[in-house]
Each structure stands twice: as C-alpha cells, then as structure tokens.
Amino acid sequence: MTTSPLKRILVTGGAGFLGSHICDRLVEQGHDVICVDNFFTSQKQNISHLLGKPNFELVRHDVTHPLWLEVDEVYNMACPASPVHYQYNPIKTMKTSVMGAINILGMAKRTRAKVLQASTSEVYGDPDVHPQPESYRGNVNPIGIRACYDEGKRAAETIFFDYHRSNGVNIRVIRIFNTYGPRMHPYDGRVVSNFILQALAGQDITIYGDGAQTRSFCYVDDLVEGILRMMAAPDSFIGPVNLGNPGEFTIRELAEKVIKLTKSKSKLINLPLPADDPTQRKPDITLARKNLNGWEPKVDLEAGLLKTIEYFAGLDLRQYRKPTDHTAHKSSQKHAGQ
Ligand code: NAD
Ligand code: UDP
C-alpha cells in the first residue's frame, strides 16, 4: 500500500493578501486546506472562489486563542501587515504575533506538524547594513510606533527557535520584504495600493517625506513560489531566510512609474514622514538562491504593477470597508506631539 502525498494544511491568515494566494496553490495541488482567519484586515472576497471546494474549509477564529486541529503543515500568516493596520490596535498586533505563535507552536508540537512563520524585513528596523543579509541583527526602536509589529515578529522568531531547540518542532522562518499584487486590501494604506488607487482616481499621490527612502518590491507570485519551496526545503534548512525582490527603488520613482503606467494626471504631493520609517531596504537573497533550488523573483516591477493596476481598476470599492481615520502620517504627527 502506498500512502498519499496529499497533506492536511492549515493556513492562518488564509483570507489575507498572501494567505489567499497560498491557499490557491495548495488547493490546486489537491491538499486538504484549512483557512483560519478573523477577517481583521481582509474580507471573504479573497477566498470566495474556494468556498464549496471539497478540499477547502474556512474557520473564523482568532489565533490569539488556542485552536485544536489535526494537521501536517502550518503556514502561520495571521497578522495585520501594513503600518495603518498594525498601528490601529498595537497591543492586539503584539498579541497576534506572540500569542498566535505560541498557540500554533503548541499545536505543532502535539501534532508533529511542520510550521512556517511569516516573519518580516521589519526585524531589521531602519537598517544600517545594506543590503540586509540574514546575519544582520537589525536596528529596531523598541518603543516606537512600529515596535508592536517589529518586536512582535522578532519575539515570534525567538519562540519558533526555542520550540525547535527545546521540543524538536520542525520549523521554517521566512523574512518577507515588501510584496504587492492582486488582493491587497484597497484601504491597507501601503504605498503600492495607495499610489495605484490615487492615480486611478486622479487624486494627488501622497509621498511621505521627500520620497528618497527606498523599498524593494516583490510580486506576489514570486514570493508565494519562494514560500512553498521553503516549506519543502530539507529539514537541515530552517532559516531565517530573506524572500523578496532585490530591485531597489525610491518611493518617488515608484510614484512616477505608477503615474506613467496608469497614464494618470495625478500630481505628487509631500506629507510628513511617519516616525521610524526605514530609510532603505533591500534583501540579500544569496541564501534563498542557494537553498531553494535557485529561487529568485522573475516578475519585474513594471510588469507586476501592470497586473496590480488591472486588479484595482476592476475592483468594486463599494464592497470594501472604509479605512479608519488612523493614517500613518497622522500617527507620526501625534508621536511628535503636534
Ligand atoms: P493581510 O493583512 O492581507 O493578511 C493578514 C491576514 O491575517 C488577514 O486576513 C487578517 O484578517 C488575518 N489576521 C490578523 N489578525 C488575526 C488574528 N488575530 N487571528 C486570525 N487572523 C488574523 O497581510 P499580508 O500582506 O497578506 O501578510 C500576511 C503575513 O505576511 C503577515 O504575517 C505579515 O506580517 C507577513 N508579511 C507580509 C509582507 C508583505 O509585504 N505583504 C511583508 C512582510 C511580512
Ligand atoms: N508611503 C508613501 N505614501 C503612501 C504610503 C506609504 O510615501 O501613501 C511610504 C512610506 O512612508 C514608506 C514606504 O512608502 O517609506 C513604504 O510604505 P508601506 O506602508 O507600503 O510599507 P513599509 O513602510 O512597512 O515598508
């Protein structure tokens, strides 16, 4: 008798931007997929096409509470990811990262599941080493407005490695750099979604600060391929590993590209830079290339932006919950006592 290669796989945050693309790939491969989400920063639209499939199950649950499931693998993606979303309720953000990790790791210990943690380039803070290799320990302000996310993710990495060392839990840790594409929440306040929506509506493009800060933008399909390869990597390679596109652009360059590709008449305006906004960010992906069968991003920024623009242009914004009045630059003004 041969045993089935099909697995029972849990994706926490599975209705979110990245989680929903992971669910798509796993369902397509025939696995039994359980998507757990509390819909804090996502809506059912992202996974509605999967509802009703025999190998897909949706559970509304908050990962800060324990959950009892029998699974073979877990992708732990649950956490608000954009500054506007994670600063909305910073205490809850920290709880989601830390208590979520503890609950998932406890389950993985009991079921002997392999568990992958979605960590972030934010563990490097405002980096003074450029580009950032995994060996760089970071420059995070532990009491700033981004700390609920940065330090929460750093603590989650610590707990993952301690469960691995103390209890033999089979872990994988990835550090994701800025990723964009279809199914980003239109009101997440991230730079790509903001600029595209503003350009499509002919509104001013809001550059925070002078726009000289840099980011490296990875298209979602490239990232998800890297995530799946990391889960399948040999047990000798657990990470942390950087996943992202090493192409580096200033925020002003991004704005100009979006205007060009949308043929928009929008103007660029400058707003205050949020506190602790990293000045530069670019992944060193040597480790991923070497250990993930030559993985590297294939979609360049303009090609990825065109697909994302097409997605946002076709979106019925009336279906999405409005943003809160909390925006990144407002919170920085408050921080500065203005
Ligand atoms: P997202 O906001 O679209 O997805 C996060 C999902 O988690 C949402 O569906 C949300 O409702 C859910 N969630 C939040 N809190 C939860 C809780 N307490 N219980 C259950 N579900 C909860 O964001 P994303 O971009 O898809 O990010 C997914 C993961 O990847 C996050 O952990 C994020 O930190 C990490 N990450 C993303 C990026 C990026 O550029 N997209 C970069 C670095 C790290
Ligand atoms: N940003 C901007 N205008 C916006 C939204 C963001 O200039 O409307 C800037 C932001 O200050 C940061 C960069 O774009 O320097 C990326 O911001 P995002 O929130 O997408 O991600 P993160 O700062 O977490 O990398």
mmCIF file of C-alpha atoms and ligand atoms in Angstrom:
data_model
loop_
_atom_site.group_PDB
_atom_site.id
_atom_site.type_symbol
_atom_site.label_atom_id
_atom_site.label_comp_id
_atom_site.label_asym_id
_atom_site.label_seq_id
_atom_site.Cartn_x
_atom_site.Cartn_y
_atom_site.Cartn_z
ATOM 1 C CA MET A 1 0.000 0.000 0.000
ATOM 2 C CA THR A 2 1.336 3.499 -0.824
ATOM 3 C CA THR A 3 0.476 6.420 1.405
ATOM 4 C CA SER A 4 -0.993 9.619 -0.029
ATOM 5 C CA PRO A 5 1.368 12.565 -0.655
ATOM 6 C CA LEU A 6 -1.613 14.845 -0.009
ATOM 7 C CA LYS A 7 -1.419 16.693 3.288
ATOM 8 C CA ARG A 8 -3.765 18.430 5.736
ATOM 9 C CA ILE A 9 -2.529 22.008 5.700
ATOM 10 C CA LEU A 10 -3.529 24.944 7.897
ATOM 11 C CA VAL A 11 -3.057 28.490 6.614
ATOM 12 C CA THR A 12 -3.591 31.067 9.373
ATOM 13 C CA GLY A 13 -4.452 34.476 7.928
ATOM 14 C CA GLY A 14 -5.518 32.436 4.906
ATOM 15 C CA ALA A 15 -8.073 35.007 3.714
ATOM 16 C CA GLY A 16 -5.464 37.769 3.591
ATOM 17 C CA PHE A 17 -3.464 39.020 0.623
ATOM 18 C CA LEU A 18 -0.613 36.480 0.794
ATOM 19 C CA GLY A 19 -2.554 33.745 2.626
ATOM 20 C CA SER A 20 -5.238 33.557 -0.065
ATOM 21 C CA HIS A 21 -2.631 33.057 -2.805
ATOM 22 C CA ILE A 22 -1.025 30.280 -0.719
ATOM 23 C CA CYS A 23 -4.464 28.642 -0.277
ATOM 24 C CA ASP A 24 -4.967 28.798 -4.077
ATOM 25 C CA ARG A 25 -1.719 26.958 -4.782
ATOM 26 C CA LEU A 26 -2.316 24.294 -2.103
ATOM 27 C CA VAL A 27 -5.945 23.646 -3.113
ATOM 28 C CA GLU A 28 -4.807 23.351 -6.739
ATOM 29 C CA GLN A 29 -2.236 20.730 -5.671
ATOM 30 C CA GLY A 30 -5.084 18.724 -4.117
ATOM 31 C CA HIS A 31 -4.175 19.168 -0.435
ATOM 32 C CA ASP A 32 -6.817 19.397 2.278
ATOM 33 C CA VAL A 33 -6.628 23.095 3.164
ATOM 34 C CA ILE A 34 -7.984 24.740 6.315
ATOM 35 C CA CYS A 35 -8.037 28.534 6.195
ATOM 36 C CA VAL A 36 -8.222 30.196 9.625
ATOM 37 C CA ASP A 37 -8.896 33.939 9.748
ATOM 38 C CA ASN A 38 -10.649 36.509 11.950
ATOM 39 C CA PHE A 39 -11.118 38.890 8.966
ATOM 40 C CA PHE A 40 -9.497 41.805 10.811
ATOM 41 C CA THR A 41 -7.688 43.054 7.689
ATOM 42 C CA SER A 42 -9.318 41.007 4.951
ATOM 43 C CA GLN A 43 -12.694 40.144 3.528
ATOM 44 C CA LYS A 44 -14.239 36.959 2.170
ATOM 45 C CA GLN A 45 -13.819 38.167 -1.439
ATOM 46 C CA ASN A 46 -10.229 36.867 -1.424
ATOM 47 C CA ILE A 47 -11.273 33.253 -0.880
ATOM 48 C CA SER A 48 -14.915 33.184 -2.040
ATOM 49 C CA HIS A 49 -13.872 31.269 -5.191
ATOM 50 C CA LEU A 50 -12.542 28.459 -2.963
ATOM 51 C CA LEU A 51 -15.662 28.104 -0.786
ATOM 52 C CA GLY A 52 -17.555 24.978 -1.773
ATOM 53 C CA LYS A 53 -14.496 23.093 -3.000
ATOM 54 C CA PRO A 54 -14.290 19.704 -1.245
ATOM 55 C CA ASN A 55 -10.649 20.225 -0.177
ATOM 56 C CA PHE A 56 -11.114 23.745 1.247
ATOM 57 C CA GLU A 57 -12.504 24.675 4.658
ATOM 58 C CA LEU A 58 -12.905 28.106 6.231
ATOM 59 C CA VAL A 59 -12.787 28.616 10.007
ATOM 60 C CA ARG A 60 -13.423 32.046 11.539
ATOM 61 C CA HIS A 61 -11.062 32.105 14.512
ATOM 62 C CA ASP A 62 -8.659 34.471 16.248
ATOM 63 C CA VAL A 63 -5.170 32.972 16.645
ATOM 64 C CA THR A 64 -4.640 34.685 19.999
ATOM 65 C CA HIS A 65 -6.917 31.897 21.304
ATOM 66 C CA PRO A 66 -5.815 28.243 21.209
ATOM 67 C CA LEU A 67 -7.134 26.072 18.419
ATOM 68 C CA TRP A 68 -7.321 22.317 18.199
ATOM 69 C CA LEU A 69 -6.799 20.854 14.735
ATOM 70 C CA GLU A 70 -5.033 17.823 13.312
ATOM 71 C CA VAL A 71 -2.711 18.937 10.512
ATOM 72 C CA ASP A 72 0.589 18.045 8.828
ATOM 73 C CA GLU A 73 1.771 21.547 7.926
ATOM 74 C CA VAL A 74 1.019 25.127 9.002
ATOM 75 C CA TYR A 75 1.685 28.407 7.210
ATOM 76 C CA ASN A 76 1.427 30.997 10.011
ATOM 77 C CA MET A 77 0.476 34.149 8.102
ATOM 78 C CA ALA A 78 -2.039 35.704 10.529
ATOM 79 C CA CYS A 79 -1.038 39.252 11.494
ATOM 80 C CA PRO A 80 -2.006 42.731 10.332
ATOM 81 C CA ALA A 81 0.830 43.692 7.970
ATOM 82 C CA SER A 82 0.566 47.318 6.862
ATOM 83 C CA PRO A 83 1.522 50.202 9.197
ATOM 84 C CA VAL A 84 -2.037 51.581 9.131
ATOM 85 C CA HIS A 85 -3.466 48.183 10.067
ATOM 86 C CA TYR A 86 -0.898 47.136 12.668
ATOM 87 C CA GLN A 87 -0.860 50.520 14.398
ATOM 88 C CA TYR A 88 -4.669 50.585 14.642
ATOM 89 C CA ASN A 89 -4.561 48.372 17.738
ATOM 90 C CA PRO A 90 -0.861 47.919 18.582
ATOM 91 C CA ILE A 91 -1.464 45.790 21.668
ATOM 92 C CA LYS A 92 -3.566 43.366 19.658
ATOM 93 C CA THR A 93 -0.845 43.295 16.980
ATOM 94 C CA MET A 94 1.742 42.181 19.527
ATOM 95 C CA LYS A 95 -0.688 39.598 20.944
ATOM 96 C CA THR A 96 -1.365 38.228 17.457
ATOM 97 C CA SER A 97 2.339 37.746 16.731
ATOM 98 C CA VAL A 98 3.350 36.367 20.121
ATOM 99 C CA MET A 99 0.278 34.530 21.445
ATOM 100 C CA GLY A 100 -0.548 33.404 17.900
ATOM 101 C CA ALA A 101 2.924 31.872 17.586
ATOM 102 C CA ILE A 102 2.651 30.158 20.982
ATOM 103 C CA ASN A 103 -0.772 28.690 20.149
ATOM 104 C CA ILE A 104 0.333 27.466 16.714
ATOM 105 C CA LEU A 105 3.600 26.044 18.035
ATOM 106 C CA GLY A 106 1.766 24.213 20.826
ATOM 107 C CA MET A 107 -0.468 22.648 18.212
ATOM 108 C CA ALA A 108 2.539 21.787 16.018
ATOM 109 C CA LYS A 109 4.278 20.168 18.977
ATOM 110 C CA ARG A 110 1.233 17.978 19.693
ATOM 111 C CA THR A 111 0.541 17.016 16.068
ATOM 112 C CA ARG A 112 4.218 16.944 14.928
ATOM 113 C CA ALA A 113 3.273 19.368 12.159
ATOM 114 C CA LYS A 114 5.875 21.356 10.267
ATOM 115 C CA VAL A 115 5.226 25.076 10.789
ATOM 116 C CA LEU A 116 6.364 28.054 8.719
ATOM 117 C CA GLN A 117 6.453 31.508 10.266
ATOM 118 C CA ALA A 118 5.865 34.610 8.129
ATOM 119 C CA SER A 119 8.448 36.958 9.604
ATOM 120 C CA THR A 120 9.441 40.241 8.019
ATOM 121 C CA SER A 121 12.196 42.558 6.834
ATOM 122 C CA GLU A 122 10.969 44.789 9.695
ATOM 123 C CA VAL A 123 13.101 42.687 12.070
ATOM 124 C CA TYR A 124 15.995 44.710 10.574
ATOM 125 C CA GLY A 125 14.278 48.005 11.571
ATOM 126 C CA ASP A 126 15.924 51.060 9.984
ATOM 127 C CA PRO A 127 18.959 49.119 8.750
ATOM 128 C CA ASP A 128 22.500 50.454 8.849
ATOM 129 C CA VAL A 129 23.716 47.454 6.821
ATOM 130 C CA HIS A 130 22.665 47.498 3.162
ATOM 131 C CA PRO A 131 21.502 45.248 1.536
ATOM 132 C CA GLN A 132 20.327 43.212 4.513
ATOM 133 C CA PRO A 133 21.682 39.649 4.946
ATOM 134 C CA GLU A 134 20.036 37.278 7.449
ATOM 135 C CA SER A 135 23.091 37.594 9.738
ATOM 136 C CA TYR A 136 22.348 41.308 10.347
ATOM 137 C CA ARG A 137 20.681 41.705 13.749
ATOM 138 C CA GLY A 138 18.815 44.876 12.996
ATOM 139 C CA ASN A 139 18.227 48.376 14.289
ATOM 140 C CA VAL A 140 14.708 48.443 15.776
ATOM 141 C CA ASN A 141 13.353 51.170 18.061
ATOM 142 C CA PRO A 142 11.696 49.052 20.790
ATOM 143 C CA ILE A 143 9.370 51.844 21.968
ATOM 144 C CA GLY A 144 8.369 53.441 18.665
ATOM 145 C CA ILE A 145 5.090 53.233 16.763
ATOM 146 C CA ARG A 146 6.341 50.380 14.551
ATOM 147 C CA ALA A 147 7.592 48.309 17.513
ATOM 148 C CA CYS A 148 4.295 46.471 18.083
ATOM 149 C CA TYR A 149 4.899 44.823 14.715
ATOM 150 C CA ASP A 150 8.721 44.708 14.542
ATOM 151 C CA GLU A 151 9.265 43.461 18.098
ATOM 152 C CA GLY A 152 6.232 41.159 17.906
ATOM 153 C CA LYS A 153 7.738 39.481 14.850
ATOM 154 C CA ARG A 154 11.181 39.352 16.493
ATOM 155 C CA ALA A 155 9.685 37.705 19.601
ATOM 156 C CA ALA A 156 7.813 35.245 17.362
ATOM 157 C CA GLU A 157 11.113 34.252 15.713
ATOM 158 C CA THR A 158 12.567 33.681 19.207
ATOM 159 C CA ILE A 159 9.671 31.437 20.228
ATOM 160 C CA PHE A 160 9.911 29.488 16.973
ATOM 161 C CA PHE A 161 13.601 28.761 17.528
ATOM 162 C CA ASP A 162 13.034 27.867 21.208
ATOM 163 C CA TYR A 163 10.253 25.394 20.352
ATOM 164 C CA HIS A 164 12.623 23.938 17.754
ATOM 165 C CA ARG A 165 15.539 23.614 20.173
ATOM 166 C CA SER A 166 13.521 22.587 23.249
ATOM 167 C CA ASN A 167 10.756 20.472 21.731
ATOM 168 C CA GLY A 168 12.074 19.434 18.330
ATOM 169 C CA VAL A 169 9.293 21.237 16.450
ATOM 170 C CA ASN A 170 10.061 21.269 12.714
ATOM 171 C CA ILE A 171 10.107 24.973 11.809
ATOM 172 C CA ARG A 172 10.751 27.237 8.829
ATOM 173 C CA VAL A 173 11.214 31.008 9.224
ATOM 174 C CA ILE A 174 10.999 33.398 6.269
ATOM 175 C CA ARG A 175 11.628 37.158 6.332
ATOM 176 C CA ILE A 176 9.334 38.689 3.742
ATOM 177 C CA PHE A 177 10.258 42.011 2.098
ATOM 178 C CA ASN A 178 7.573 44.364 0.681
ATOM 179 C CA THR A 179 5.269 42.320 -1.529
ATOM 180 C CA TYR A 180 2.418 43.583 -3.706
ATOM 181 C CA GLY A 181 -0.166 42.313 -6.150
ATOM 182 C CA PRO A 182 -3.845 41.467 -6.606
ATOM 183 C CA ARG A 183 -5.885 41.005 -3.366
ATOM 184 C CA MET A 184 -4.015 43.623 -1.354
ATOM 185 C CA HIS A 185 -6.688 45.386 0.673
ATOM 186 C CA PRO A 186 -7.524 48.632 -1.142
ATOM 187 C CA TYR A 187 -7.515 50.535 2.158
ATOM 188 C CA ASP A 188 -4.413 48.988 3.762
ATOM 189 C CA GLY A 189 -2.522 52.283 3.332
ATOM 190 C CA ARG A 190 0.506 50.533 1.840
ATOM 191 C CA VAL A 191 2.437 52.504 -0.712
ATOM 192 C CA VAL A 192 1.582 50.386 -3.772
ATOM 193 C CA SER A 193 -2.161 50.211 -3.104
ATOM 194 C CA ASN A 194 -2.309 53.912 -2.125
ATOM 195 C CA PHE A 195 -0.457 55.134 -5.215
ATOM 196 C CA ILE A 196 -2.431 52.973 -7.646
ATOM 197 C CA LEU A 197 -5.830 53.944 -6.200
ATOM 198 C CA GLN A 198 -4.839 57.625 -6.123
ATOM 199 C CA ALA A 199 -3.557 57.502 -9.719
ATOM 200 C CA LEU A 200 -6.669 55.719 -10.989
ATOM 201 C CA ALA A 201 -8.922 58.273 -9.268
ATOM 202 C CA GLY A 202 -6.826 61.246 -10.484
ATOM 203 C CA GLN A 203 -6.125 62.241 -6.865
ATOM 204 C CA ASP A 204 -2.830 63.609 -5.532
ATOM 205 C CA ILE A 205 -0.164 60.940 -4.962
ATOM 206 C CA THR A 206 0.836 61.155 -1.290
ATOM 207 C CA ILE A 207 4.595 60.857 -0.868
ATOM 208 C CA TYR A 208 5.583 60.711 2.810
ATOM 209 C CA GLY A 209 8.770 62.695 3.404
ATOM 210 C CA ASP A 210 10.854 63.609 0.364
ATOM 211 C CA GLY A 211 10.360 60.203 -1.288
ATOM 212 C CA ALA A 212 14.092 59.402 -1.233
ATOM 213 C CA GLN A 213 13.549 56.401 1.075
ATOM 214 C CA THR A 214 13.871 53.089 -0.745
ATOM 215 C CA ARG A 215 11.996 49.783 -0.794
ATOM 216 C CA SER A 216 12.340 46.569 -2.815
ATOM 217 C CA PHE A 217 9.043 45.335 -4.223
ATOM 218 C CA CYS A 218 8.320 41.657 -4.890
ATOM 219 C CA TYR A 219 5.371 40.483 -6.987
ATOM 220 C CA VAL A 220 3.118 38.085 -5.073
ATOM 221 C CA ASP A 221 3.538 35.063 -7.405
ATOM 222 C CA ASP A 222 7.320 35.149 -6.991
ATOM 223 C CA LEU A 223 7.007 35.353 -3.217
ATOM 224 C CA VAL A 224 4.496 32.504 -2.940
ATOM 225 C CA GLU A 225 6.770 30.269 -5.034
ATOM 226 C CA GLY A 226 9.592 31.002 -2.558
ATOM 227 C CA ILE A 227 7.322 30.287 0.425
ATOM 228 C CA LEU A 228 6.240 26.890 -0.957
ATOM 229 C CA ARG A 229 9.861 25.979 -1.734
ATOM 230 C CA MET A 230 10.878 26.919 1.815
ATOM 231 C CA MET A 231 8.195 24.669 3.313
ATOM 232 C CA ALA A 232 9.517 21.811 1.120
ATOM 233 C CA ALA A 233 13.201 22.521 1.894
ATOM 234 C CA PRO A 234 15.229 19.812 3.680
ATOM 235 C CA ASP A 235 14.933 19.789 7.485
ATOM 236 C CA SER A 236 18.561 20.953 7.648
ATOM 237 C CA PHE A 237 17.489 24.375 6.270
ATOM 238 C CA ILE A 238 15.065 26.080 8.628
ATOM 239 C CA GLY A 239 16.022 29.721 8.053
ATOM 240 C CA PRO A 240 15.577 32.507 8.750
ATOM 241 C CA VAL A 241 15.734 33.244 5.043
ATOM 242 C CA ASN A 242 15.041 36.510 3.220
ATOM 243 C CA LEU A 243 12.384 36.348 0.498
ATOM 244 C CA GLY A 244 11.937 39.416 -1.669
ATOM 245 C CA ASN A 245 12.961 41.127 -4.875
ATOM 246 C CA PRO A 246 16.381 42.801 -4.665
ATOM 247 C CA GLY A 247 15.409 45.524 -7.172
ATOM 248 C CA GLU A 248 15.537 48.761 -5.147
ATOM 249 C CA PHE A 249 13.512 51.906 -5.915
ATOM 250 C CA THR A 250 12.925 55.217 -4.197
ATOM 251 C CA ILE A 251 9.315 55.948 -3.285
ATOM 252 C CA ARG A 252 9.406 58.861 -5.717
ATOM 253 C CA GLU A 253 10.482 56.505 -8.530
ATOM 254 C CA LEU A 254 7.590 54.212 -7.622
ATOM 255 C CA ALA A 255 5.144 57.136 -7.809
ATOM 256 C CA GLU A 256 6.475 58.147 -11.230
ATOM 257 C CA LYS A 257 6.151 54.579 -12.542
ATOM 258 C CA VAL A 258 2.556 54.312 -11.318
ATOM 259 C CA ILE A 259 1.650 57.631 -12.973
ATOM 260 C CA LYS A 260 3.248 56.504 -16.237
ATOM 261 C CA LEU A 261 1.600 53.060 -16.264
ATOM 262 C CA THR A 262 -1.869 54.375 -15.375
ATOM 263 C CA LYS A 263 -1.470 57.386 -17.732
ATOM 264 C CA SER A 264 -2.745 59.436 -14.801
ATOM 265 C CA LYS A 265 -2.799 63.204 -14.476
ATOM 266 C CA SER A 266 -2.277 62.986 -10.698
ATOM 267 C CA LYS A 267 0.268 65.293 -9.070
ATOM 268 C CA LEU A 268 2.863 64.324 -6.476
ATOM 269 C CA ILE A 269 2.447 65.934 -3.046
ATOM 270 C CA ASN A 270 4.576 65.565 0.074
ATOM 271 C CA LEU A 271 3.198 64.722 3.522
ATOM 272 C CA PRO A 272 5.122 64.306 6.798
ATOM 273 C CA LEU A 273 7.255 61.178 7.080
ATOM 274 C CA PRO A 274 5.916 58.759 9.731
ATOM 275 C CA ALA A 275 8.177 58.157 12.738
ATOM 276 C CA ASP A 276 10.815 55.408 12.396
ATOM 277 C CA ASP A 277 10.105 54.960 8.668
ATOM 278 C CA PRO A 278 13.120 52.954 7.402
ATOM 279 C CA THR A 279 15.318 54.955 5.022
ATOM 280 C CA GLN A 280 16.445 51.985 2.933
ATOM 281 C CA ARG A 281 15.528 48.355 2.416
ATOM 282 C CA LYS A 282 16.816 45.702 0.032
ATOM 283 C CA PRO A 283 17.125 41.963 0.620
ATOM 284 C CA ASP A 284 20.312 39.988 0.147
ATOM 285 C CA ILE A 285 18.793 36.796 -1.314
ATOM 286 C CA THR A 286 22.013 34.766 -1.662
ATOM 287 C CA LEU A 287 20.834 32.245 0.940
ATOM 288 C CA ALA A 288 17.436 31.702 -0.737
ATOM 289 C CA ARG A 289 19.031 31.281 -4.179
ATOM 290 C CA LYS A 290 21.432 28.665 -2.816
ATOM 291 C CA ASN A 291 18.997 26.660 -0.691
ATOM 292 C CA LEU A 292 15.699 26.939 -2.578
ATOM 293 C CA ASN A 293 16.721 25.376 -5.906
ATOM 294 C CA GLY A 294 17.840 28.655 -7.448
ATOM 295 C CA TRP A 295 14.662 30.514 -6.464
ATOM 296 C CA GLU A 296 14.636 34.161 -7.468
ATOM 297 C CA PRO A 297 11.959 36.675 -8.452
ATOM 298 C CA LYS A 298 11.042 36.706 -12.142
ATOM 299 C CA VAL A 299 8.445 39.497 -12.414
ATOM 300 C CA ASP A 300 9.950 42.970 -12.761
ATOM 301 C CA LEU A 301 8.342 45.992 -11.127
ATOM 302 C CA GLU A 302 6.591 47.398 -14.200
ATOM 303 C CA ALA A 303 5.116 44.008 -15.188
ATOM 304 C CA GLY A 304 3.899 43.408 -11.622
ATOM 305 C CA LEU A 305 2.480 46.916 -11.322
ATOM 306 C CA LEU A 306 0.526 46.476 -14.570
ATOM 307 C CA LYS A 307 -1.147 43.311 -13.209
ATOM 308 C CA THR A 308 -1.885 45.069 -9.911
ATOM 309 C CA ILE A 309 -3.274 48.152 -11.662
ATOM 310 C CA GLU A 310 -5.568 45.914 -13.717
ATOM 311 C CA TYR A 311 -6.808 44.287 -10.493
ATOM 312 C CA PHE A 312 -7.522 47.577 -8.707
ATOM 313 C CA ALA A 313 -9.125 49.093 -11.818
ATOM 314 C CA GLY A 314 -11.638 46.225 -11.838
ATOM 315 C CA LEU A 315 -12.405 46.327 -8.110
ATOM 316 C CA ASP A 316 -15.800 47.465 -6.852
ATOM 317 C CA LEU A 317 -14.641 49.627 -3.940
ATOM 318 C CA ARG A 318 -18.183 49.734 -2.508
ATOM 319 C CA GLN A 319 -17.612 46.117 -1.426
ATOM 320 C CA TYR A 320 -14.741 47.093 0.895
ATOM 321 C CA ARG A 321 -14.902 48.500 4.379
ATOM 322 C CA LYS A 322 -13.750 52.095 4.615
ATOM 323 C CA PRO A 323 -10.445 52.890 6.280
ATOM 324 C CA THR A 324 -10.329 54.159 9.856
ATOM 325 C CA ASP A 325 -9.284 57.773 10.363
ATOM 326 C CA HIS A 326 -5.938 56.481 11.584
ATOM 327 C CA THR A 327 -3.260 57.040 8.946
ATOM 328 C CA ALA A 328 0.473 56.528 9.154
ATOM 329 C CA HIS A 329 1.401 60.180 8.835
ATOM 330 C CA LYS A 330 -1.269 61.290 11.310
ATOM 331 C CA SER A 331 0.119 58.921 13.898
ATOM 332 C CA SER A 332 3.607 60.305 13.368
ATOM 333 C CA GLN A 333 2.333 63.826 13.989
ATOM 334 C CA LYS A 334 0.732 62.641 17.214
ATOM 335 C CA HIS A 335 4.012 60.951 18.088
ATOM 336 C CA ALA A 336 5.862 64.218 17.621
ATOM 337 C CA GLY A 337 3.332 65.966 19.868
ATOM 338 C CA GLN A 338 1.854 68.124 17.074
HETATM 339 P P1 NAD B 1 -3.066 40.786 5.239
HETATM 340 O O1 NAD B 1 -3.468 41.803 6.234
HETATM 341 O O2 NAD B 1 -3.705 40.827 3.895
HETATM 342 O O3 NAD B 1 -3.248 39.319 5.818
HETATM 343 C C1 NAD B 1 -3.208 39.017 7.186
HETATM 344 C C2 NAD B 1 -4.403 38.133 7.492
HETATM 345 O O4 NAD B 1 -4.343 37.750 8.881
HETATM 346 C C3 NAD B 1 -5.728 38.843 7.284
HETATM 347 O O5 NAD B 1 -6.618 38.012 6.574
HETATM 348 C C4 NAD B 1 -6.226 39.102 8.699
HETATM 349 O O6 NAD B 1 -7.639 39.166 8.800
HETATM 350 C C5 NAD B 1 -5.634 37.927 9.438
HETATM 351 N N1 NAD B 1 -5.482 38.145 10.883
HETATM 352 C C6 NAD B 1 -4.973 39.243 11.504
HETATM 353 N N2 NAD B 1 -5.007 39.077 12.834
HETATM 354 C C7 NAD B 1 -5.515 37.842 13.065
HETATM 355 C C8 NAD B 1 -5.834 37.093 14.241
HETATM 356 N N3 NAD B 1 -5.580 37.596 15.464
HETATM 357 N N4 NAD B 1 -6.397 35.869 14.105
HETATM 358 C C9 NAD B 1 -6.671 35.362 12.871
HETATM 359 N N5 NAD B 1 -6.403 36.030 11.722
HETATM 360 C C10 NAD B 1 -5.840 37.253 11.827
HETATM 361 O O7 NAD B 1 -1.472 40.916 5.085
HETATM 362 P P2 NAD B 1 -0.445 40.099 4.171
HETATM 363 O O8 NAD B 1 0.334 41.081 3.418
HETATM 364 O O9 NAD B 1 -1.131 39.001 3.468
HETATM 365 O O10 NAD B 1 0.523 39.486 5.279
HETATM 366 C C11 NAD B 1 0.485 38.122 5.651
HETATM 367 C C12 NAD B 1 1.672 37.829 6.567
HETATM 368 O O11 NAD B 1 2.900 38.086 5.896
HETATM 369 C C13 NAD B 1 1.667 38.654 7.850
HETATM 370 O O12 NAD B 1 2.094 37.847 8.914
HETATM 371 C C14 NAD B 1 2.701 39.720 7.554
HETATM 372 O O13 NAD B 1 3.317 40.190 8.734
HETATM 373 C C15 NAD B 1 3.684 38.971 6.666
HETATM 374 N N6 NAD B 1 4.424 39.904 5.816
HETATM 375 C C16 NAD B 1 3.839 40.476 4.711
HETATM 376 C C17 NAD B 1 4.571 41.365 3.940
HETATM 377 C C18 NAD B 1 4.001 41.995 2.690
HETATM 378 O O14 NAD B 1 4.679 42.823 2.071
HETATM 379 N N7 NAD B 1 2.810 41.668 2.244
HETATM 380 C C19 NAD B 1 5.888 41.698 4.289
HETATM 381 C C20 NAD B 1 6.424 41.117 5.437
HETATM 382 C C21 NAD B 1 5.706 40.215 6.180
HETATM 383 N N1 UDP B 2 4.479 55.768 1.708
HETATM 384 C C1 UDP B 2 4.249 56.939 0.996
HETATM 385 N N2 UDP B 2 2.969 57.247 0.673
HETATM 386 C C2 UDP B 2 1.913 56.459 0.991
HETATM 387 C C3 UDP B 2 2.146 55.258 1.696
HETATM 388 C C4 UDP B 2 3.445 54.953 2.053
HETATM 389 O O1 UDP B 2 5.180 57.689 0.668
HETATM 390 O O2 UDP B 2 0.771 56.837 0.639
HETATM 391 C C5 UDP B 2 5.868 55.418 2.033
HETATM 392 C C6 UDP B 2 6.106 55.055 3.493
HETATM 393 O O3 UDP B 2 6.374 56.223 4.265
HETATM 394 C C7 UDP B 2 7.321 54.155 3.379
HETATM 395 C C8 UDP B 2 7.123 53.440 2.035
HETATM 396 O O4 UDP B 2 6.209 54.257 1.310
HETATM 397 O O5 UDP B 2 8.503 54.911 3.316
HETATM 398 C C9 UDP B 2 6.547 52.041 2.160
HETATM 399 O O6 UDP B 2 5.396 52.110 2.980
HETATM 400 P P1 UDP B 2 4.454 50.860 3.255
HETATM 401 O O7 UDP B 2 3.448 51.309 4.254
HETATM 402 O O8 UDP B 2 3.960 50.293 1.983
HETATM 403 O O9 UDP B 2 5.420 49.736 3.875
HETATM 404 P P2 UDP B 2 6.629 49.730 4.928
HETATM 405 O O10 UDP B 2 6.929 51.125 5.401
HETATM 406 O O11 UDP B 2 6.173 48.853 6.018
HETATM 407 O O12 UDP B 2 7.764 49.193 4.138
#
